[in-house]
Amino acid sequence: VPGAYLIHETKIKTARAEPILASKTRRRIPLGTNRCDPFQSVARELELVERTLSRAIGSREQSLTDIAAHLIDGGGKRVRPAVTLLAHLGLGGKGSQDIVDIATAIELIHTATLLHDDILDDAETRRGKVSAYRKFGLKPTLVAGDFLFIKAFEFAGKFDETVVQWTADACTLLTEGEILQGIFNRNRAVTLDDYVEIVKRKTASLFQTGCKVGAYLAGAKPAIVDEADSYGLNLGIAFQIVDDILDVVGHATLLGKPTGMDLRDGNPALPIILALEDSVVREAFEQSKSGEGRIGEALEAIKRGPAIRKAKELSRHYAEEALASLKKLPASPYRNGLKTLVQLIIDRRF
Ligand code: FPP
Ligand code: MG
């Protein structure tokens, strides 16, 4: 039923994707001056997150700790904790253990979903290493995902009802995103609006929640908390669009995983959706038994056509929306960090 899945529609509006592509204006990210390394400005707090993560994954069962450490020590970018901390400090928060704990919870939830996601996607690699379930086995990895998820709530559950509810909502959205993505697997009926809805749930929800909770715990006014929320949501959408673009045009070594996986898996990723008019792409997307030759041809067809240019245009649109929300926050080095992060995400190669 069209629209039936819009149960958790946030009150923050994101623009519909179709009209953005129809518009003739070419977008530029007006970054300007005042660049500030987002990770450097919260380096002290991120170090505390690292220590809290290490503490969190200790278990009497060594295998749980080993599986969690395989991913947690495996070179994650820590973007979600970083935006949580930047939003908090940028709105007058003091970088207490509380904000470190909620940033840790968000990274733990993210890691739990990745352990489970690689099982669901049958992924061989993650972050340049063999995926956890291929190394440790499916059953222990499934339980390790549950373990991390519970650990996350040990950290998030001590906050007030609002924070607990927002964190729970993010987790609900992640699961609903996974299911919605499955509905559109190898399904040519998928639209741009469906894509944006999937991405809001499966990727943007944790960025959004991190920023919102960071702002709320800093004592920001509701209107400012909403702007932080909107920044996180739009940044998260831009992040996933770039991820999808890199799956077609990126370098496997830099990415730590093979390219072309969305097409092989029948994932409704943006460059594929934007190239569905091409019969070679459509057939490779719809048929699970496409050989490597067909996949290669379809990837070349996506690269030759307008899909990558259009996808980049959309990523810049959401990046601009994120920047527009940032303008409503008070100026600070942390806000400059959030601004620079938008550019880093748009420009990233891995
Ligand atoms: C990665 O997408 C997948 C997610 C970000 C969400 C996965 C969600 C679940 C497995 C539901 C479980 C939820 C909880 C709260 C434990 P992708 O496969 O497109 O990205 P990838 O290329 O990084 O694998
Ligand atoms: Mg996956």
CSV table of C-alpha atoms and ligand atoms in Angstrom, one decimal:
chain,number,residue,atom,x,y,z
A,1,VAL,CA,0.0,0.0,0.0
A,2,PRO,CA,1.7,3.3,-1.0
A,3,GLY,CA,2.5,5.4,1.9
A,4,ALA,CA,1.5,2.7,4.4
A,5,TYR,CA,5.0,2.6,5.8
A,6,LEU,CA,5.1,6.3,6.7
A,7,ILE,CA,4.3,5.5,10.4
A,8,HIS,CA,7.4,7.1,11.8
A,9,GLU,CA,7.5,10.2,9.6
A,10,THR,CA,9.4,12.8,11.5
A,11,LYS,CA,8.0,16.3,11.7
A,12,ILE,CA,11.2,17.6,10.1
A,13,LYS,CA,10.5,17.8,6.4
A,14,THR,CA,13.0,16.8,3.8
A,15,ALA,CA,12.4,17.9,0.2
A,16,ARG,CA,11.1,15.3,-2.2
A,17,ALA,CA,13.8,14.0,-4.5
A,18,GLU,CA,12.0,14.2,-7.9
A,19,PRO,CA,11.6,18.0,-8.0
A,20,ILE,CA,15.2,18.5,-6.9
A,21,LEU,CA,16.4,16.6,-10.0
A,22,ALA,CA,14.0,18.5,-12.3
A,23,SER,CA,15.4,21.8,-11.1
A,24,LYS,CA,17.9,23.5,-13.5
A,25,THR,CA,20.1,25.1,-10.9
A,26,ARG,CA,23.5,23.5,-10.3
A,27,ARG,CA,24.3,23.3,-6.6
A,28,ARG,CA,27.5,24.3,-5.0
A,29,ILE,CA,28.2,23.8,-1.3
A,30,PRO,CA,28.9,27.3,0.0
A,31,LEU,CA,31.4,26.2,2.6
A,32,GLY,CA,33.4,29.4,2.7
A,33,THR,CA,36.1,29.9,5.3
A,34,ASN,CA,36.3,28.8,9.0
A,35,ARG,CA,37.1,25.2,8.2
A,36,CYS,CA,37.6,23.2,11.4
A,37,ASP,CA,38.5,19.5,11.6
A,38,PRO,CA,35.4,18.0,13.2
A,39,PHE,CA,37.2,15.1,14.7
A,40,GLN,CA,40.0,17.2,16.1
A,41,SER,CA,37.7,19.6,17.9
A,42,VAL,CA,36.2,16.7,19.9
A,43,ALA,CA,39.3,14.6,20.0
A,44,ARG,CA,39.3,14.4,23.8
A,45,GLU,CA,35.7,13.3,24.0
A,46,LEU,CA,36.1,10.8,21.2
A,47,GLU,CA,39.0,9.3,23.1
A,48,LEU,CA,36.7,8.8,26.0
A,49,VAL,CA,34.2,7.2,23.7
A,50,GLU,CA,36.9,4.8,22.6
A,51,ARG,CA,37.6,3.9,26.2
A,52,THR,CA,34.0,3.5,27.0
A,53,LEU,CA,33.5,1.2,24.0
A,54,SER,CA,36.4,-1.0,25.1
A,55,ARG,CA,34.9,-1.2,28.5
A,56,ALA,CA,31.4,-1.9,27.2
A,57,ILE,CA,32.4,-5.0,25.1
A,58,GLY,CA,34.0,-6.8,28.0
A,59,SER,CA,32.2,-10.1,28.7
A,60,ARG,CA,32.7,-13.3,30.6
A,61,GLU,CA,32.3,-15.0,27.3
A,62,GLN,CA,35.5,-14.2,25.3
A,63,SER,CA,33.9,-14.9,22.0
A,64,LEU,CA,31.4,-12.0,22.5
A,65,THR,CA,34.2,-9.6,23.2
A,66,ASP,CA,36.3,-10.9,20.3
A,67,ILE,CA,33.4,-10.6,17.8
A,68,ALA,CA,32.6,-7.0,19.0
A,69,ALA,CA,36.2,-6.0,19.0
A,70,HIS,CA,36.6,-7.3,15.4
A,71,LEU,CA,34.3,-4.6,14.2
A,72,ILE,CA,34.9,-1.9,16.9
A,73,ASP,CA,38.7,-2.0,16.5
A,74,GLY,CA,38.4,-2.3,12.8
A,75,GLY,CA,38.6,1.3,11.7
A,76,GLY,CA,35.1,2.8,11.9
A,77,LYS,CA,35.0,6.5,11.2
A,78,ARG,CA,33.1,7.3,14.4
A,79,VAL,CA,31.0,9.9,12.5
A,80,ARG,CA,27.9,9.3,14.6
A,81,PRO,CA,29.6,9.9,18.0
A,82,ALA,CA,31.4,12.9,16.5
A,83,VAL,CA,28.2,14.6,15.4
A,84,THR,CA,26.6,13.9,18.8
A,85,LEU,CA,29.5,15.5,20.6
A,86,LEU,CA,29.8,18.4,18.2
A,87,ALA,CA,26.0,19.3,18.5
A,88,HIS,CA,26.3,19.0,22.3
A,89,LEU,CA,29.4,21.1,22.7
A,90,GLY,CA,28.3,23.6,20.0
A,91,LEU,CA,25.2,24.3,22.0
A,92,GLY,CA,26.8,24.9,25.4
A,93,GLY,CA,27.1,21.3,26.6
A,94,LYS,CA,30.2,20.6,28.7
A,95,GLY,CA,31.5,17.2,27.4
A,96,SER,CA,30.5,15.3,30.5
A,97,GLN,CA,30.6,11.5,30.9
A,98,ASP,CA,26.8,11.6,30.1
A,99,ILE,CA,27.3,12.8,26.5
A,100,VAL,CA,30.2,10.4,26.1
A,101,ASP,CA,27.9,7.6,27.2
A,102,ILE,CA,25.1,8.4,24.8
A,103,ALA,CA,27.6,8.9,21.9
A,104,THR,CA,29.0,5.4,22.9
A,105,ALA,CA,25.4,4.0,22.9
A,106,ILE,CA,24.9,5.2,19.4
A,107,GLU,CA,28.1,3.7,18.1
A,108,LEU,CA,27.2,0.4,19.8
A,109,ILE,CA,23.8,0.4,18.2
A,110,HIS,CA,25.4,1.1,14.8
A,111,THR,CA,28.0,-1.7,15.3
A,112,ALA,CA,25.2,-4.2,16.3
A,113,THR,CA,23.3,-3.4,13.1
A,114,LEU,CA,26.4,-4.0,11.0
A,115,LEU,CA,27.0,-7.4,12.6
A,116,HIS,CA,23.5,-8.4,11.8
A,117,ASP,CA,23.5,-6.6,8.4
A,118,ASP,CA,26.5,-8.6,7.1
A,119,ILE,CA,24.6,-11.8,8.0
A,120,LEU,CA,21.5,-10.6,6.2
A,121,ASP,CA,23.5,-9.4,3.2
A,122,ASP,CA,25.8,-12.4,3.1
A,123,ALA,CA,28.7,-9.9,3.1
A,124,GLU,CA,32.3,-11.3,2.8
A,125,THR,CA,34.1,-8.2,3.9
A,126,ARG,CA,33.6,-5.1,6.1
A,127,ARG,CA,36.0,-2.3,6.8
A,128,GLY,CA,38.7,-4.1,4.8
A,129,LYS,CA,38.5,-7.3,6.8
A,130,VAL,CA,36.6,-10.5,6.6
A,131,SER,CA,33.1,-9.9,8.0
A,132,ALA,CA,32.5,-11.1,11.5
A,133,TYR,CA,30.1,-13.9,10.8
A,134,ARG,CA,32.5,-15.3,8.1
A,135,LYS,CA,35.2,-15.4,10.7
A,136,PHE,CA,33.4,-16.3,13.9
A,137,GLY,CA,30.3,-18.1,12.5
A,138,LEU,CA,26.7,-17.0,12.0
A,139,LYS,CA,25.2,-18.0,15.4
A,140,PRO,CA,27.8,-16.4,17.7
A,141,THR,CA,27.8,-13.2,15.5
A,142,LEU,CA,24.0,-13.0,15.8
A,143,VAL,CA,24.3,-13.2,19.6
A,144,ALA,CA,27.1,-10.7,19.6
A,145,GLY,CA,24.9,-8.2,17.8
A,146,ASP,CA,22.2,-8.7,20.5
A,147,PHE,CA,24.9,-8.3,23.2
A,148,LEU,CA,26.0,-4.9,21.7
A,149,PHE,CA,22.5,-3.8,21.4
A,150,ILE,CA,21.8,-4.5,25.1
A,151,LYS,CA,25.0,-2.8,26.1
A,152,ALA,CA,23.9,0.2,24.2
A,153,PHE,CA,20.7,0.4,26.3
A,154,GLU,CA,22.8,0.0,29.5
A,155,PHE,CA,24.3,3.4,28.5
A,156,ALA,CA,21.1,5.0,27.0
A,157,GLY,CA,18.6,3.7,29.5
A,158,LYS,CA,19.8,5.9,32.4
A,159,PHE,CA,18.6,9.1,30.7
A,160,ASP,CA,15.2,10.7,30.9
A,161,GLU,CA,12.2,9.3,29.1
A,162,THR,CA,12.7,11.6,26.1
A,163,VAL,CA,16.2,10.4,25.4
A,164,VAL,CA,15.3,6.8,25.9
A,165,GLN,CA,12.2,7.2,23.6
A,166,TRP,CA,14.3,8.9,20.9
A,167,THR,CA,17.0,6.2,21.0
A,168,ALA,CA,14.3,3.5,20.9
A,169,ASP,CA,12.7,5.3,17.9
A,170,ALA,CA,16.0,5.3,16.1
A,171,CYS,CA,16.3,1.5,16.6
A,172,THR,CA,12.8,0.9,15.5
A,173,LEU,CA,13.5,3.0,12.3
A,174,LEU,CA,16.7,0.9,11.7
A,175,THR,CA,14.7,-2.3,11.7
A,176,GLU,CA,11.9,-0.8,9.6
A,177,GLY,CA,14.5,0.5,7.1
A,178,GLU,CA,16.0,-3.0,6.8
A,179,ILE,CA,12.5,-4.4,6.1
A,180,LEU,CA,11.5,-1.7,3.6
A,181,GLN,CA,14.8,-2.1,1.8
A,182,GLY,CA,14.0,-5.8,1.5
A,183,ILE,CA,10.5,-5.1,0.1
A,184,PHE,CA,12.3,-3.2,-2.8
A,185,ASN,CA,15.1,-5.7,-3.3
A,186,ARG,CA,15.2,-6.5,-7.0
A,187,ASN,CA,11.9,-4.6,-7.3
A,188,ARG,CA,11.8,-2.2,-10.3
A,189,ALA,CA,8.7,-0.5,-8.8
A,190,VAL,CA,11.0,1.4,-6.4
A,191,THR,CA,10.8,5.2,-6.6
A,192,LEU,CA,13.0,8.0,-5.5
A,193,ASP,CA,10.6,8.7,-2.6
A,194,ASP,CA,10.8,5.1,-1.5
A,195,TYR,CA,14.6,5.4,-1.6
A,196,VAL,CA,14.6,8.5,0.6
A,197,GLU,CA,12.3,6.8,3.0
A,198,ILE,CA,14.6,3.8,3.3
A,199,VAL,CA,17.7,5.9,3.8
A,200,LYS,CA,16.0,8.1,6.4
A,201,ARG,CA,15.3,5.0,8.4
A,202,LYS,CA,18.4,2.8,7.8
A,203,THR,CA,21.1,5.5,7.9
A,204,ALA,CA,19.9,9.0,8.7
A,205,SER,CA,18.1,7.9,11.9
A,206,LEU,CA,21.2,7.5,14.0
A,207,PHE,CA,22.8,10.7,12.8
A,208,GLN,CA,19.5,12.5,13.4
A,209,THR,CA,19.1,11.0,16.9
A,210,GLY,CA,22.8,11.7,17.8
A,211,CYS,CA,22.4,15.4,16.9
A,212,LYS,CA,19.0,15.8,18.5
A,213,VAL,CA,20.0,14.1,21.8
A,214,GLY,CA,23.3,16.1,21.8
A,215,ALA,CA,21.4,19.4,21.5
A,216,TYR,CA,18.7,18.3,24.0
A,217,LEU,CA,21.2,17.3,26.7
A,218,ALA,CA,23.0,20.6,26.2
A,219,GLY,CA,19.7,22.3,27.3
A,220,ALA,CA,19.0,23.9,23.9
A,221,LYS,CA,15.5,25.3,23.2
A,222,PRO,CA,13.1,23.0,21.3
A,223,ALA,CA,13.5,25.1,18.0
A,224,ILE,CA,17.2,24.6,18.1
A,225,VAL,CA,16.9,20.9,19.0
A,226,ASP,CA,14.8,20.7,15.8
A,227,GLU,CA,17.5,22.3,13.7
A,228,ALA,CA,20.1,19.9,15.1
A,229,ASP,CA,17.7,17.1,14.3
A,230,SER,CA,17.3,18.4,10.7
A,231,TYR,CA,21.0,18.8,10.3
A,232,GLY,CA,21.6,15.2,11.3
A,233,LEU,CA,18.8,13.9,9.1
A,234,ASN,CA,20.0,15.7,6.0
A,235,LEU,CA,23.6,14.9,6.7
A,236,GLY,CA,22.7,11.2,7.1
A,237,ILE,CA,20.8,11.2,3.8
A,238,ALA,CA,23.8,12.8,2.0
A,239,PHE,CA,26.1,10.3,3.6
A,240,GLN,CA,24.1,7.3,2.3
A,241,ILE,CA,23.8,8.8,-1.2
A,242,VAL,CA,27.6,9.1,-1.3
A,243,ASP,CA,27.9,5.6,0.0
A,244,ASP,CA,25.7,4.4,-2.9
A,245,ILE,CA,27.7,6.4,-5.4
A,246,LEU,CA,31.0,5.0,-4.1
A,247,ASP,CA,29.6,1.5,-4.5
A,248,VAL,CA,29.6,2.2,-8.3
A,249,VAL,CA,32.6,4.5,-8.8
A,250,GLY,CA,34.7,4.0,-5.7
A,251,HIS,CA,37.9,2.0,-5.2
A,252,ALA,CA,37.5,-1.3,-3.4
A,253,THR,CA,40.8,-1.0,-1.5
A,254,LEU,CA,39.9,2.4,-0.1
A,255,LEU,CA,36.4,1.3,0.7
A,256,GLY,CA,37.4,-2.0,2.4
A,257,LYS,CA,34.8,-3.9,0.4
A,258,PRO,CA,34.2,-4.8,-3.2
A,259,THR,CA,32.4,-2.3,-5.5
A,260,GLY,CA,29.2,-3.2,-7.4
A,261,MET,CA,27.7,-5.0,-4.3
A,262,ASP,CA,24.4,-3.2,-4.5
A,263,LEU,CA,23.8,-4.4,-8.0
A,264,ARG,CA,24.9,-8.0,-7.1
A,265,ASP,CA,22.6,-7.9,-4.0
A,266,GLY,CA,19.7,-6.3,-5.8
A,267,ASN,CA,19.8,-3.4,-3.3
A,268,PRO,CA,17.7,-0.4,-4.3
A,269,ALA,CA,20.6,2.0,-4.2
A,270,LEU,CA,20.3,5.5,-5.8
A,271,PRO,CA,22.5,5.1,-8.9
A,272,ILE,CA,20.7,1.9,-9.8
A,273,ILE,CA,17.2,3.5,-9.3
A,274,LEU,CA,18.3,6.5,-11.4
A,275,ALA,CA,19.5,4.1,-14.2
A,276,LEU,CA,16.5,1.7,-14.3
A,277,GLU,CA,15.5,2.9,-17.7
A,278,ASP,CA,18.5,1.2,-19.1
A,279,SER,CA,17.5,-2.4,-19.8
A,280,VAL,CA,21.0,-3.8,-19.0
A,281,VAL,CA,20.9,-2.2,-15.6
A,282,ARG,CA,17.2,-3.2,-15.0
A,283,GLU,CA,17.9,-6.9,-15.9
A,284,ALA,CA,21.0,-7.1,-13.7
A,285,PHE,CA,19.0,-5.5,-10.8
A,286,GLU,CA,16.0,-7.8,-11.2
A,287,GLN,CA,17.8,-11.1,-11.8
A,288,SER,CA,19.6,-12.7,-8.9
A,289,LYS,CA,21.6,-15.0,-11.2
A,290,SER,CA,23.3,-12.3,-13.3
A,291,GLY,CA,26.9,-13.5,-14.0
A,292,GLU,CA,29.9,-11.2,-13.4
A,293,GLY,CA,30.0,-10.3,-17.1
A,294,ARG,CA,26.4,-8.9,-16.9
A,295,ILE,CA,27.1,-7.1,-13.6
A,296,GLY,CA,30.2,-5.5,-15.2
A,297,GLU,CA,28.2,-4.3,-18.2
A,298,ALA,CA,25.5,-2.9,-16.0
A,299,LEU,CA,28.0,-1.0,-13.9
A,300,GLU,CA,29.5,0.5,-17.0
A,301,ALA,CA,26.1,1.5,-18.2
A,302,ILE,CA,25.4,3.3,-14.9
A,303,LYS,CA,28.8,5.1,-15.2
A,304,ARG,CA,28.1,6.1,-18.9
A,305,GLY,CA,24.6,7.5,-18.2
A,306,PRO,CA,23.4,10.5,-16.1
A,307,ALA,CA,22.8,8.5,-12.9
A,308,ILE,CA,26.0,9.4,-11.1
A,309,ARG,CA,25.7,13.1,-11.9
A,310,LYS,CA,22.1,13.1,-10.7
A,311,ALA,CA,23.0,11.2,-7.5
A,312,LYS,CA,25.8,13.7,-6.8
A,313,GLU,CA,23.3,16.5,-7.4
A,314,LEU,CA,20.9,15.0,-4.8
A,315,SER,CA,23.7,14.5,-2.3
A,316,ARG,CA,24.6,18.2,-2.6
A,317,HIS,CA,21.0,19.1,-2.2
A,318,TYR,CA,20.7,17.3,1.2
A,319,ALA,CA,24.1,18.7,2.2
A,320,GLU,CA,22.8,22.2,1.5
A,321,GLU,CA,19.8,21.5,3.6
A,322,ALA,CA,22.1,20.4,6.5
A,323,LEU,CA,24.1,23.6,6.1
A,324,ALA,CA,20.9,25.7,6.2
A,325,SER,CA,20.0,24.2,9.6
A,326,LEU,CA,23.5,24.8,10.8
A,327,LYS,CA,23.1,28.5,10.1
A,328,LYS,CA,20.4,28.7,12.8
A,329,LEU,CA,22.8,27.4,15.4
A,330,PRO,CA,25.1,29.8,17.3
A,331,ALA,CA,28.6,30.3,15.7
A,332,SER,CA,31.3,28.3,17.4
A,333,PRO,CA,34.3,26.1,16.4
A,334,TYR,CA,32.0,23.1,16.9
A,335,ARG,CA,29.5,24.5,14.4
A,336,ASN,CA,32.5,25.0,12.0
A,337,GLY,CA,33.3,21.4,12.6
A,338,LEU,CA,29.8,20.3,11.7
A,339,LYS,CA,30.0,22.5,8.6
A,340,THR,CA,33.4,21.0,7.5
A,341,LEU,CA,31.9,17.5,8.1
A,342,VAL,CA,29.3,18.2,5.5
A,343,GLN,CA,32.0,18.9,2.9
A,344,LEU,CA,34.1,15.9,4.0
A,345,ILE,CA,31.1,13.6,3.6
A,346,ILE,CA,30.3,15.0,0.1
A,347,ASP,CA,34.0,14.7,-0.9
A,348,ARG,CA,34.8,11.4,0.7
A,349,ARG,CA,36.4,8.6,-1.3
A,350,PHE,CA,35.9,5.9,1.3
B,1,FPP,C1,23.6,-1.1,6.3
B,1,FPP,O1,23.1,-0.9,5.0
B,1,FPP,C2,22.5,-1.5,7.2
B,1,FPP,C3,22.0,-0.7,8.2
B,1,FPP,C4,22.6,0.6,8.4
B,1,FPP,C5,20.8,-1.1,9.0
B,1,FPP,C6,20.7,-2.5,9.3
B,1,FPP,C7,19.6,-2.8,10.3
B,1,FPP,C8,19.4,-4.0,10.8
B,1,FPP,C9,20.2,-5.2,10.4
B,1,FPP,C10,18.3,-4.2,11.7
B,1,FPP,C11,18.8,-4.6,13.1
B,1,FPP,C12,18.6,-3.4,14.0
B,1,FPP,C13,19.1,-3.3,15.3
B,1,FPP,C14,18.7,-2.1,16.1
B,1,FPP,C15,19.9,-4.4,16.0
B,1,FPP,P1,23.8,-1.4,3.7
B,1,FPP,O2,23.7,-2.9,3.7
B,1,FPP,O3,23.2,-0.7,2.6
B,1,FPP,O4,25.3,-0.9,3.9
B,1,FPP,P2,26.7,-1.6,3.9
B,1,FPP,O5,27.2,-1.5,2.5
B,1,FPP,O6,27.5,-0.9,4.9
B,1,FPP,O7,26.5,-3.0,4.3
B,2,MG,MG,25.1,-4.4,4.0
